[in-house]
Coordinates of C-alpha atoms in Angstrom, one line a residue:
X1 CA 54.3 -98.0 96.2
X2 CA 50.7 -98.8 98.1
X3 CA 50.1 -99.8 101.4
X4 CA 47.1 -101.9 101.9
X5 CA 44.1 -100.7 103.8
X6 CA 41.2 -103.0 105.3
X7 CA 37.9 -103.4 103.5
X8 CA 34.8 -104.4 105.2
X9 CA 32.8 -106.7 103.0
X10 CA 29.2 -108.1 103.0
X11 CA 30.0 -111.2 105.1
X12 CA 31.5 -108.6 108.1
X13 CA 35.0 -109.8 106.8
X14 CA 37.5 -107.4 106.1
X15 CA 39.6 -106.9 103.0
X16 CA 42.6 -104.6 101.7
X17 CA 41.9 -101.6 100.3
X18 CA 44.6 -99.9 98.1
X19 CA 46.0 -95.9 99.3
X20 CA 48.5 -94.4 96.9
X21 CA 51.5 -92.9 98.7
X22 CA 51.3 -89.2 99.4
X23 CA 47.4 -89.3 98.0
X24 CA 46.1 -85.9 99.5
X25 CA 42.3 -87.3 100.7
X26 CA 41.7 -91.0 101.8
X27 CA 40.1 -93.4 99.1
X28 CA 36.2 -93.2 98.9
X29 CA 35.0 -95.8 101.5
X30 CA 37.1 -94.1 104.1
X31 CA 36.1 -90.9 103.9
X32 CA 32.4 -91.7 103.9
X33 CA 33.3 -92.7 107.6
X34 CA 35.9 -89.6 108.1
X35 CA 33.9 -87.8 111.5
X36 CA 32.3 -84.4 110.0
X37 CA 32.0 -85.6 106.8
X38 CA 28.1 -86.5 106.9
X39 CA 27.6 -82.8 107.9
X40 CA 29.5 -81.5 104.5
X41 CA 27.5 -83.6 102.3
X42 CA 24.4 -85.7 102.1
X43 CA 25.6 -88.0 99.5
X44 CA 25.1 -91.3 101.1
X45 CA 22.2 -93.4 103.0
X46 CA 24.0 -92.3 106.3
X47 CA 24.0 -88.1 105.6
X48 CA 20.8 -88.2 104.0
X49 CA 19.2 -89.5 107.1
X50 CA 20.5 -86.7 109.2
X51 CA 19.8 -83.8 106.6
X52 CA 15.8 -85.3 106.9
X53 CA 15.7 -85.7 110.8
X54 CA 17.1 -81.9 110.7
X55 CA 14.6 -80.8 107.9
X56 CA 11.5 -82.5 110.0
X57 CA 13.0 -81.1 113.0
X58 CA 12.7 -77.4 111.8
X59 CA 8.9 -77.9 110.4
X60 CA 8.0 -79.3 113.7
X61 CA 9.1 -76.6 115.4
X62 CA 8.0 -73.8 113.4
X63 CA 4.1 -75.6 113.0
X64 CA 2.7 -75.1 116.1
X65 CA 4.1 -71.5 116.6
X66 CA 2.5 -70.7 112.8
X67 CA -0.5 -72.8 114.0
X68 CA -0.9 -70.5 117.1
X69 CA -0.3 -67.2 115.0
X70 CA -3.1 -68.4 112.1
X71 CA -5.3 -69.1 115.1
X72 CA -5.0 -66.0 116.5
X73 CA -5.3 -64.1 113.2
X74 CA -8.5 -66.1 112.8
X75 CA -9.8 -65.2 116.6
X76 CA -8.6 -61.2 115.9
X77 CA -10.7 -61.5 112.6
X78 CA -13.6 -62.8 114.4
X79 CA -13.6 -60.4 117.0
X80 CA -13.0 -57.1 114.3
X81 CA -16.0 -58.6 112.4
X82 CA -18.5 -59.4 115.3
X83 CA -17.4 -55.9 116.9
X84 CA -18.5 -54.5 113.1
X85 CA -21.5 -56.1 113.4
X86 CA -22.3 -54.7 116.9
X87 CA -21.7 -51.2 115.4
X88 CA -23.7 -51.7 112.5
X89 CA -26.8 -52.6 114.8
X90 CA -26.4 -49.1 116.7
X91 CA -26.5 -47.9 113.2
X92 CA -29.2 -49.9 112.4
X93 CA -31.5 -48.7 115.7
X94 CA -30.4 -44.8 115.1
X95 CA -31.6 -45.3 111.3
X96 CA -34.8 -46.8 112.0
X97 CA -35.8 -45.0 115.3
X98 CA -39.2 -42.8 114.1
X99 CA -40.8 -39.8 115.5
X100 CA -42.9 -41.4 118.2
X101 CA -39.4 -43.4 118.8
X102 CA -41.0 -46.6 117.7
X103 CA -38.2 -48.6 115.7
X104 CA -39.3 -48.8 111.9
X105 CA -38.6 -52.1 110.1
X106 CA -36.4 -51.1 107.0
X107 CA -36.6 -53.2 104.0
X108 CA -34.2 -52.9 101.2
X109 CA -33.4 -53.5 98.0
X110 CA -30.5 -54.0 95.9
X111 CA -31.1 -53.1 92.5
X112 CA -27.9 -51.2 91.2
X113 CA -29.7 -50.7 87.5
X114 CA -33.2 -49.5 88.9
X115 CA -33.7 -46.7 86.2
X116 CA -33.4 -49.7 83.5
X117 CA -36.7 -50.7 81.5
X118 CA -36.4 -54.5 81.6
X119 CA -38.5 -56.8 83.6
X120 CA -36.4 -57.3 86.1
X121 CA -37.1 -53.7 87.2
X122 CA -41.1 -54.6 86.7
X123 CA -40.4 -57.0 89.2
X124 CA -38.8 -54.8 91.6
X125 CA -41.3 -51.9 91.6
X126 CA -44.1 -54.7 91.8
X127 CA -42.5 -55.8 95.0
X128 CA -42.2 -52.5 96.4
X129 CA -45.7 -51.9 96.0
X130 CA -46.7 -55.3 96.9
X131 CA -44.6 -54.7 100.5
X132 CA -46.1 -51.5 101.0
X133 CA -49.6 -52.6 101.0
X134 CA -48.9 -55.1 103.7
X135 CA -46.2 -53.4 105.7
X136 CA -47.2 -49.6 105.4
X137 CA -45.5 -48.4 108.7
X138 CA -42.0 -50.0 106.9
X139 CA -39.5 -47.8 105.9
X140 CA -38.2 -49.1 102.5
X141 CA -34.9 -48.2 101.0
X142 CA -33.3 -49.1 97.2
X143 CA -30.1 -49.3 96.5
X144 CA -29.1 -47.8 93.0
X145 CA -26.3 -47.2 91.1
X146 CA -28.2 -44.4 88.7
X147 CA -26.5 -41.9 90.5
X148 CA -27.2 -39.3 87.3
X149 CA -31.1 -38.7 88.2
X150 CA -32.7 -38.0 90.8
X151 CA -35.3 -40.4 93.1
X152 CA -38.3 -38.4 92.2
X153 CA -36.5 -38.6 88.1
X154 CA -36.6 -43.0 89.4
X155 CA -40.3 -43.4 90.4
X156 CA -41.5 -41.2 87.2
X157 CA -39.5 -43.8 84.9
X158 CA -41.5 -46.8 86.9
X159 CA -44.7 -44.8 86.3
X160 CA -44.0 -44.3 82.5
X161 CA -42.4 -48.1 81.7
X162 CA -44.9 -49.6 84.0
X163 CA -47.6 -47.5 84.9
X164 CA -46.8 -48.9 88.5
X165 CA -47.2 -46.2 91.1
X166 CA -46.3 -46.8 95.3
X167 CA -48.5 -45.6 97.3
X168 CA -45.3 -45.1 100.3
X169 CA -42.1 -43.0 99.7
X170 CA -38.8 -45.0 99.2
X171 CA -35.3 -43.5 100.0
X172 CA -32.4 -44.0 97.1
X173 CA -29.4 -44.8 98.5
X174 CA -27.4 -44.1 95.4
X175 CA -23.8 -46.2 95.0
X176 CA -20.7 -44.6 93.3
X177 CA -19.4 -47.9 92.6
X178 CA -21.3 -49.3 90.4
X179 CA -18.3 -50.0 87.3
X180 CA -17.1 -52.4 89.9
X181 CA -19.9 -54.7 88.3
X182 CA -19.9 -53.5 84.6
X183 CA -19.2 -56.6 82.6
X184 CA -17.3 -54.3 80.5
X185 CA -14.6 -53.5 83.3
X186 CA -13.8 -57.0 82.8
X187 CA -13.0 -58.4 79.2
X188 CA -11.8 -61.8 80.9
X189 CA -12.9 -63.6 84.1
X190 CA -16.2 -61.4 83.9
X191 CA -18.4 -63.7 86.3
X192 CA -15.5 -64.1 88.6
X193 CA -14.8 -60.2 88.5
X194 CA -18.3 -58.9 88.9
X195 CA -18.9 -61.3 92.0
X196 CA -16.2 -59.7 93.8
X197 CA -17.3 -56.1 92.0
X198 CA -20.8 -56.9 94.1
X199 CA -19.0 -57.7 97.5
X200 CA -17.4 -54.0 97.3
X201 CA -21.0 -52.5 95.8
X202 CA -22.9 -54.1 98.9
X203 CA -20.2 -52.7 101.5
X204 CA -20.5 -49.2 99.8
X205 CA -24.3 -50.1 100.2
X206 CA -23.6 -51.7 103.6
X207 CA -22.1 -48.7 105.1
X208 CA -24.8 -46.3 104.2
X209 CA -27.8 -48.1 105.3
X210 CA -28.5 -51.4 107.3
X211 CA -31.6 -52.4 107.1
X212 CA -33.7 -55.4 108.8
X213 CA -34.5 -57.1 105.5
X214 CA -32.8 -57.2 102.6
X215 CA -33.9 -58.8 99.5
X216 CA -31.4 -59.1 96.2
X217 CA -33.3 -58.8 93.2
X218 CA -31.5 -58.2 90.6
X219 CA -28.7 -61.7 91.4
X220 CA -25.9 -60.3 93.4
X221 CA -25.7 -63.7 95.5
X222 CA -22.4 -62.6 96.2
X223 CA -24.0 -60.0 98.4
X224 CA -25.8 -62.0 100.5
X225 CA -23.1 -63.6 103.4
X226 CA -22.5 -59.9 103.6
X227 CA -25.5 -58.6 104.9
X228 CA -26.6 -61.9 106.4
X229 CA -23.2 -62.0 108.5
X230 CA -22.2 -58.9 108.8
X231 CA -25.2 -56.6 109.2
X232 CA -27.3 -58.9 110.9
X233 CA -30.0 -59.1 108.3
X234 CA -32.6 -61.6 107.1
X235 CA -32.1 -61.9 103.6
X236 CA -34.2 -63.2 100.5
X237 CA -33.7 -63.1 96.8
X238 CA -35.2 -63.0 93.6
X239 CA -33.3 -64.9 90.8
X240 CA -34.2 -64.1 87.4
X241 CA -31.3 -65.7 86.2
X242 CA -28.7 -68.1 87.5
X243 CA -25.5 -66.3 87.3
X244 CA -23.8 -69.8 86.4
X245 CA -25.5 -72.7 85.2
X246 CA -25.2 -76.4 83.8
X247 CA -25.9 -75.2 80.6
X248 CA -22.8 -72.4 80.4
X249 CA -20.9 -75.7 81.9
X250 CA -22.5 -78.1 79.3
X251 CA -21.4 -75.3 75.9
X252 CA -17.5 -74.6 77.4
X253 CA -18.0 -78.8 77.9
X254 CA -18.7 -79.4 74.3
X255 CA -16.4 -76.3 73.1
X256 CA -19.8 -74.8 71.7
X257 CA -19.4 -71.3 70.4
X258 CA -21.3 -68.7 72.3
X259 CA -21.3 -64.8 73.6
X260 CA -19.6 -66.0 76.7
X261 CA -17.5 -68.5 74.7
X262 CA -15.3 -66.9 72.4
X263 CA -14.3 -69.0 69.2
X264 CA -10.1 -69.2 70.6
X265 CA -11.1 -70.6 73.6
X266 CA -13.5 -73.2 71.8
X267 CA -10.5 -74.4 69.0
X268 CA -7.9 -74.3 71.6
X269 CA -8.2 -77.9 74.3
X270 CA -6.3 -76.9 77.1
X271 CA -8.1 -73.5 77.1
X272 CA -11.6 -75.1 77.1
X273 CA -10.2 -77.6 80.2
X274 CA -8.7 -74.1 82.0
X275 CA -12.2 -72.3 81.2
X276 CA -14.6 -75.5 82.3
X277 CA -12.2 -75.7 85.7
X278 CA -12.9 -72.0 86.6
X279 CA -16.5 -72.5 85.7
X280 CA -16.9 -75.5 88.5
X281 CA -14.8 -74.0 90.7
X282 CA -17.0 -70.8 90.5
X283 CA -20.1 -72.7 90.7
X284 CA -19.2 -73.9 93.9
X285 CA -18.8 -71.1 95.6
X286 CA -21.8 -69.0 93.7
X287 CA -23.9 -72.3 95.9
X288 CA -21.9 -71.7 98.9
X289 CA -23.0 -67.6 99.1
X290 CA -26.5 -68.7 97.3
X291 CA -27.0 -71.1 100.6
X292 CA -27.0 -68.6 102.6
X293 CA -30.5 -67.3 101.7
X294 CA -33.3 -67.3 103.8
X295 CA -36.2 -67.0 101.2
X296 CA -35.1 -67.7 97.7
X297 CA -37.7 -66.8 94.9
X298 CA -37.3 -67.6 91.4
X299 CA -39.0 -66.5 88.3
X300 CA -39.4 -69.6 86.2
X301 CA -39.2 -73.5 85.7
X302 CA -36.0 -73.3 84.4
X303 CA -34.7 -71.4 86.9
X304 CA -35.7 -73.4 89.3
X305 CA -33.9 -76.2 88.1
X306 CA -30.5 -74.8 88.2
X307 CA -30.9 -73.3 91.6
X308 CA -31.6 -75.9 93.4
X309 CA -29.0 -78.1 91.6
X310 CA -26.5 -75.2 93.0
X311 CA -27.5 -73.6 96.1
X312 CA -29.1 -76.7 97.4
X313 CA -32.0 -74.7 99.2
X314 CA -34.7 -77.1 98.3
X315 CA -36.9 -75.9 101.5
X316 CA -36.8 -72.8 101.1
X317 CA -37.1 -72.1 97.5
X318 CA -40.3 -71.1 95.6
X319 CA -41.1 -70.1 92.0
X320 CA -42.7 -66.9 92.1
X321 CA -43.6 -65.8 88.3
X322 CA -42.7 -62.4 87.6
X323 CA -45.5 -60.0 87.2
X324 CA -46.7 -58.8 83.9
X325 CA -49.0 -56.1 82.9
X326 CA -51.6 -58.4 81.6
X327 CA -54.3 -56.7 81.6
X328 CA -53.2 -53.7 80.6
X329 CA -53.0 -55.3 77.6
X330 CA -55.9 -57.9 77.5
X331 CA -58.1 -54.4 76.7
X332 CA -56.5 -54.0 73.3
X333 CA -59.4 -55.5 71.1
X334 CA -58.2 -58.6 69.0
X335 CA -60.8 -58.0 66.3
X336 CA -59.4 -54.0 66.0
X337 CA -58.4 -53.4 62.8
X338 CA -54.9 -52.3 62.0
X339 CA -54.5 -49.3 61.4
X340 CA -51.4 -49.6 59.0
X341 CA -51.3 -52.1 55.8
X342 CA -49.5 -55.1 55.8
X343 CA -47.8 -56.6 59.1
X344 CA -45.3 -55.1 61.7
X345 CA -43.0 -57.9 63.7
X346 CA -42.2 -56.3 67.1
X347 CA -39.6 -57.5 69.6
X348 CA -39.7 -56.1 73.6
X349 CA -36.6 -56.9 75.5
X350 CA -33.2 -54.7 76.6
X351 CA -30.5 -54.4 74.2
X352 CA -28.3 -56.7 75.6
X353 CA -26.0 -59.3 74.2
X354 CA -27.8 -62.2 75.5
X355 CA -31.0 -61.5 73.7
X356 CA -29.8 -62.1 70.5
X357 CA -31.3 -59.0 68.4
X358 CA -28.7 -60.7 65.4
X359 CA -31.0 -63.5 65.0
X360 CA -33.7 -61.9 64.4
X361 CA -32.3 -59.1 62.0
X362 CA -30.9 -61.8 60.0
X363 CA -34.2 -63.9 59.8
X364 CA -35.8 -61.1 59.3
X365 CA -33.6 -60.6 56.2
X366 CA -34.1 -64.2 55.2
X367 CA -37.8 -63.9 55.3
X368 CA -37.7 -60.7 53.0
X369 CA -36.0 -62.7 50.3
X370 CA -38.9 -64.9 50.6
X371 CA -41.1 -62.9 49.6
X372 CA -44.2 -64.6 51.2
X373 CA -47.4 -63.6 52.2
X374 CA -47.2 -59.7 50.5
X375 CA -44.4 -57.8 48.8
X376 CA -41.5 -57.2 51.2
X377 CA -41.9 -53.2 51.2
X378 CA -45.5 -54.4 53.5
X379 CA -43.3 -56.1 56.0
X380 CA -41.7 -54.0 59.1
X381 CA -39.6 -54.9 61.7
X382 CA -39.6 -52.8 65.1
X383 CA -37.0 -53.5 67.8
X384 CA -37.9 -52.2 71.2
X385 CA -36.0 -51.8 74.2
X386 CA -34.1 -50.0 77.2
X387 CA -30.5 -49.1 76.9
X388 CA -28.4 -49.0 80.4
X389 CA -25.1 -47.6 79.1
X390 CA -23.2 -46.4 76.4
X391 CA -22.5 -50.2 75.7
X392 CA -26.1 -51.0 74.9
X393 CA -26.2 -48.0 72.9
X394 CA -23.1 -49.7 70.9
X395 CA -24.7 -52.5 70.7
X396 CA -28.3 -50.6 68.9
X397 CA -25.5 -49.1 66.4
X398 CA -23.9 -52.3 65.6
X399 CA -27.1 -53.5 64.7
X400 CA -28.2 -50.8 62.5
X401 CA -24.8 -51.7 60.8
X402 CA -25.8 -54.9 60.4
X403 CA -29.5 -54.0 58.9
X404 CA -27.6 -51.9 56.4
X405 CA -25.1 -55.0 55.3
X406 CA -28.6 -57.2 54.9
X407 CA -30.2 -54.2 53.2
X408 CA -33.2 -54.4 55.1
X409 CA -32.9 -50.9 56.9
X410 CA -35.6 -49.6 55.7
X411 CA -37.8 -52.5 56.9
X412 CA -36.6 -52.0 60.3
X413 CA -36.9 -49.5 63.1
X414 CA -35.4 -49.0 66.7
X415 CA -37.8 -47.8 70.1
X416 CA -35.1 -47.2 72.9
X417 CA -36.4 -46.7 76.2
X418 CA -39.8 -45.6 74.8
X419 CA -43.1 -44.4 77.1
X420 CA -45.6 -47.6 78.0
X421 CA -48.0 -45.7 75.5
X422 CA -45.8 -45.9 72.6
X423 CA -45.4 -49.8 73.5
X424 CA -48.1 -50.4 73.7
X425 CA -49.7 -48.8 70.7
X426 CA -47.1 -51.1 68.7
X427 CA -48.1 -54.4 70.4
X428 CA -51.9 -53.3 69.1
X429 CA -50.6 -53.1 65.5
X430 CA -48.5 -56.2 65.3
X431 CA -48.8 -59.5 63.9
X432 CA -45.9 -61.4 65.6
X433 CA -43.8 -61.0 68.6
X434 CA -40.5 -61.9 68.2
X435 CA -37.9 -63.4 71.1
X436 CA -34.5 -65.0 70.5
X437 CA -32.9 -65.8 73.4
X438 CA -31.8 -68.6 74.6
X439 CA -32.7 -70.1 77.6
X440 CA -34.5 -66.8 78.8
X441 CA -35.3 -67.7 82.2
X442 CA -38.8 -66.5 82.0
X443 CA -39.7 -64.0 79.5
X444 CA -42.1 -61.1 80.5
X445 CA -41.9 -59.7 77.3
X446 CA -43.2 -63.0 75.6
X447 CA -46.2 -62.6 78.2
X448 CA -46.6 -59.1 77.1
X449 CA -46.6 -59.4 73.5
X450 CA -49.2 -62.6 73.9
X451 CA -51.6 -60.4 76.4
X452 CA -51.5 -58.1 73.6
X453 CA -52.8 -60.1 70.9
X454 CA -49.8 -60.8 68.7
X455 CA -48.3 -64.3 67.9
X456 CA -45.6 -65.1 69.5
X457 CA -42.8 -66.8 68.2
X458 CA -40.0 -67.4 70.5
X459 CA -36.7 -69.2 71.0
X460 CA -37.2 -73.4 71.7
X461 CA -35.9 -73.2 75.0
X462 CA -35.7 -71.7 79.2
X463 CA -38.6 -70.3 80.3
X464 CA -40.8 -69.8 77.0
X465 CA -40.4 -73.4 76.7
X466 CA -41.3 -74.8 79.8
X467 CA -43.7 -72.6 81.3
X468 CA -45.1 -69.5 78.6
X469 CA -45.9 -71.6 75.4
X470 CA -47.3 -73.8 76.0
X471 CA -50.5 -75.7 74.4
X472 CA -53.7 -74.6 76.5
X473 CA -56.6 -77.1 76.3
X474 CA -54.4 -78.7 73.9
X475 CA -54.4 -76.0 71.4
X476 CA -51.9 -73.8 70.2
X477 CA -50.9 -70.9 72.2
X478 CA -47.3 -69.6 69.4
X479 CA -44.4 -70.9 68.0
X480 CA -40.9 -71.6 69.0
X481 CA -38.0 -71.8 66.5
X482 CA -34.3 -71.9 66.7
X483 CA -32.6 -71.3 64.0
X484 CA -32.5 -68.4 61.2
X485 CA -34.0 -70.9 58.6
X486 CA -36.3 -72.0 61.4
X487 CA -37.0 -68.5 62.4
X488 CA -38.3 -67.5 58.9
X489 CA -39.5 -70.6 57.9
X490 CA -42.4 -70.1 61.0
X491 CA -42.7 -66.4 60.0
X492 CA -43.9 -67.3 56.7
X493 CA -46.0 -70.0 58.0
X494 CA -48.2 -67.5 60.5
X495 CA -48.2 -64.4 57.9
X496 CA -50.1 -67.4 55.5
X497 CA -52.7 -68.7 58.0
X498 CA -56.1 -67.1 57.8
X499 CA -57.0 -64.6 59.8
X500 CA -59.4 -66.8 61.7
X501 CA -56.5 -69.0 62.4
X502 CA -54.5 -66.7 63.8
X503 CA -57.4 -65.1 65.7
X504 CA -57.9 -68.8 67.4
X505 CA -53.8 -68.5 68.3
X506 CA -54.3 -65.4 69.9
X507 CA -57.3 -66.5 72.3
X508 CA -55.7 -69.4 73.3
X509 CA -52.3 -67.4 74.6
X510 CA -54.6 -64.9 76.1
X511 CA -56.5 -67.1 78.3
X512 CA -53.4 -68.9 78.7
X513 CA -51.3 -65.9 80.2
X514 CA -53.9 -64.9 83.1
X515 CA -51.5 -66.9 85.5
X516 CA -48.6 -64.1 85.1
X517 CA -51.0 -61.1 86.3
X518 CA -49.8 -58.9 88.8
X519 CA -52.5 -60.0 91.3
X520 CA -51.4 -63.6 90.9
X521 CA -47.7 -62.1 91.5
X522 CA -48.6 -60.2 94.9
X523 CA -49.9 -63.5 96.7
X524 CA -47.3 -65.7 95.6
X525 CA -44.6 -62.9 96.6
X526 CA -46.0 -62.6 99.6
X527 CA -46.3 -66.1 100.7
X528 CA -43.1 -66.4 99.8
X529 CA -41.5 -63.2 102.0
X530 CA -43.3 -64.1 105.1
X531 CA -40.1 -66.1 106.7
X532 CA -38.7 -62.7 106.5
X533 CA -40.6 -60.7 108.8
X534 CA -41.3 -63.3 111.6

């Protein structure tokens, strides 16, 4: 038997609602209004309500108390930092304090790969030199990574690459850490990992020496808020090469293969969208430490171009070409007579993947089967360059490898880290330079090779495109190519002009280069540094 039960309904009247007899719980609609039950369970419009004035009720009051601990994190932070700062400038006046207790200016340098043979390390001896003219009473310091020679070992290697010799001492301050920016250390995330690699390189650096200027020139932006911050220094750079640019956005864009682009990442979509994602976000911050640079030099056009669409520094950003031993070379006769038959191809530039050395190996090849010009025994190719680590050196074996699977190792010959004598007696015996890499941002040994006398030929794009060759008085000054075909294909076509042709070329590029001397390098440095010493 049931006993009826009233039954609210819609219009506020009431209606039966059926019990059973001896039913253990009360129907539905009564125990939604049972006291206690909202509490049990959030099921309804009524509980759920209370279970969200409860939940708002707990983050309101545990947000201002995590508020006020975040703040005070933050102000405990400050204080540690500023109070590091204040001990680094006791360091800083103990350090510099001279003999006649004047303080010294220090100026500094971070160059972890100093010992290397590129031009980047032209550049930095330059500089040295170029300071120590102006600033002689200056105590200057470099910070180096080549922990396995000595200083006096360093400045012999600048004299021999270079034939630049300073006129002041320098003090090495030589850095354990240096794997912490090995690309090698990291097979993924490489530009993410070697950033923060350089943020524990410059506090090694950091700790050991704070100087009043410090000048990056070898592109460890990451580096910079450090020092600027933290030791209380003015800061400058030189940027040879933008550690990020539009153009490594534009290839993972377009899924373009490339040495930073591995082929799985290119076929796989989402892996591309992950990659280009990390690339922005990286960008943005390489702008955000870049900013923070008081004087920013950079060594080409190109360059240019990308750093100011990055670090947005527009006022105080100059290009400042890098210098090259012009006329070291310009005293090589162009009408001497070679001294070995038939015609030697030379290319200057550090074994590193970038460059390319493939690409010209395998147009090399191509050209052989040609067979222009003379018989292919009459044709030699000589690769010449620096190797930093056992990975370049991998790198020279893997192309030997490749010359033997083109069978063309006997046509071609490796220089590593050969005296400025050697290099030079091979630029006076060549016929054409070679360059392959793409967008190079300048190109110091395109400038070398042209100085010298040879014809360049050199890859269509960066800095050999927009500001090396190019047409002066409106006649031809080399070649640019791109691809192997297009490589070979110009080959052949300078080993077939006359020799008074290619005497014209080489005239042209000479009087053409006289704007990347070493002298034309000190003033615009300097002009460029001054904000730096005010």
């Amino acid at each position: 038997m049931q006993m009826p039960r009233a039954r609210p309904r819609p219009g506020g009247r009431f209606v039966l609602a059926q019990c059973p007899i001896g039913s253990a719980q009360p129907p539905l609609e009564l125990r939604a209004r049972l006291p206690g039950s909202a509490d049990r369970k959030c099921t309804n419009r009524y509980g759920n309500g209370l279970c969200t004035r409860k939940i708002d009720r707990l983050f309101y009051s545990l947000f201002f108390p995590g508020l006020i601990v975040c703040g005070a994190l933050c102000v405990c932070l400050v204080i540690a930092l500023w109070g590091l700062r204040l001990l680094l400038q006791r360091k800083k006046k103990s350090v510099s304090a001279s003999k006649n207790g004047k303080n010294q200016m220090v100026i500094a340098f971070f160059h972890p790969y100093c010992n290397a043979g590129g031009g980047g390390e032209r550049v930095l001896w330059c500089a040295l030199r170029t300071l120590q003219k102006k600033y002689p009473e200056a105590v200057y310091v470099v910070y180096t990574g080549d922990v396995n020679v000595s200083g006096q070992q360093i400045l012999e290697g600048a004299f021999r690459r270079f034939n630049i010799r300073l006129t002041r001492p320098v003090q090495f301050v030589f850095l354990k850490k240096r794997y912490l920016v090995e690309d090698s250390h990291y097979p993924h995330f490489t530009l993410l990992g070697q950033s923060l690699g350089s943020i524990f390189l410059g506090w090694e650096a950091l700790m050991q020496c704070v100087p009043d200027v410090y000048i990056d020139s070898m592109g460890y932006a990451f580096t910079l808020p450090l020092f600027k911050y933290i030791g209380g220094c003015q800061v400058g750079s030189y940027v040879h090469y933008p550690t990020i640019s539009t153009d490594m956005l534009s290839v993972v864009k377009n899924q373009n293969v490339g040495f930073n682009n591995a082929a799985f990442i290119t076929k796989n979509p989402f892996l591309s969208k992950v990659k280009l994602i990390y690339y922005y976000l990286f960008a943005f911050f390489y702008g955000l430490v870049g900013s923070c640079s008081d004087v920013v030099m950079v060594n080409s056009s190109w360059t240019l171009n990308h750093i100011l669409s990055l670090w947005k520094s527009g006022n105080c950003t100059n290009i400042v070409y890098p210098p090259c031993d012009v006329q070291t070379f310009l005293d090589i006769p162009l009408h001497e007579k070679k001294m070995t038959p038939g015609h030697i191809l030379v290319s200057i530039g550090q074994f590193r993947p970038e460059k390319n050395h493939p690409l010209q190996i395998r147009a090399f090849a191509k050209l052989l089967d040609k067979k222009v010009a003379e018989s292919p025994s009459s044709l030699k190719l000589v690769l010449i360059g620096g190797c930093r680590n056992k990975d370049d050196e991998l790198r020279v074996n893997q192309l030997r490898r490749l010359s033997e699977d083109l069978g063309v190792q006997e046509n071609v010959e490796f220089k590593i880290n050969i005296p400025f004598d050697e290099l030079k007696n091979y630029l006076s015996e060549a016929t054409i330079g070679l360059h392959t890499m793409w967008n190079e941002h300048f190109g110091i040994g395109v400038v070398e090779c042209m100085a010298a006398g040879t014809i360049i030929l050199a890859h269509n794009s960066g800095g050999p495109k927009l500001d090396i060759v190019v047409p002066h008085e409106g006649d031809v000054t080399g070649f640019l190519a791109e691809s192997e075909e297009g490589y070979a294909e110009t080959m052949a076509h300078i080993l077939s002009l006359s020799a008074e042709r290619r005497l014209q070329i080489r005239k042209n590029a000479r009087e053409s280069i006289k704007r990347f001397s070493d002298q034309e390098f000190e003033v615009t440095f300097l002009s460029s540094v001054e904000k730096l010493f005010k």
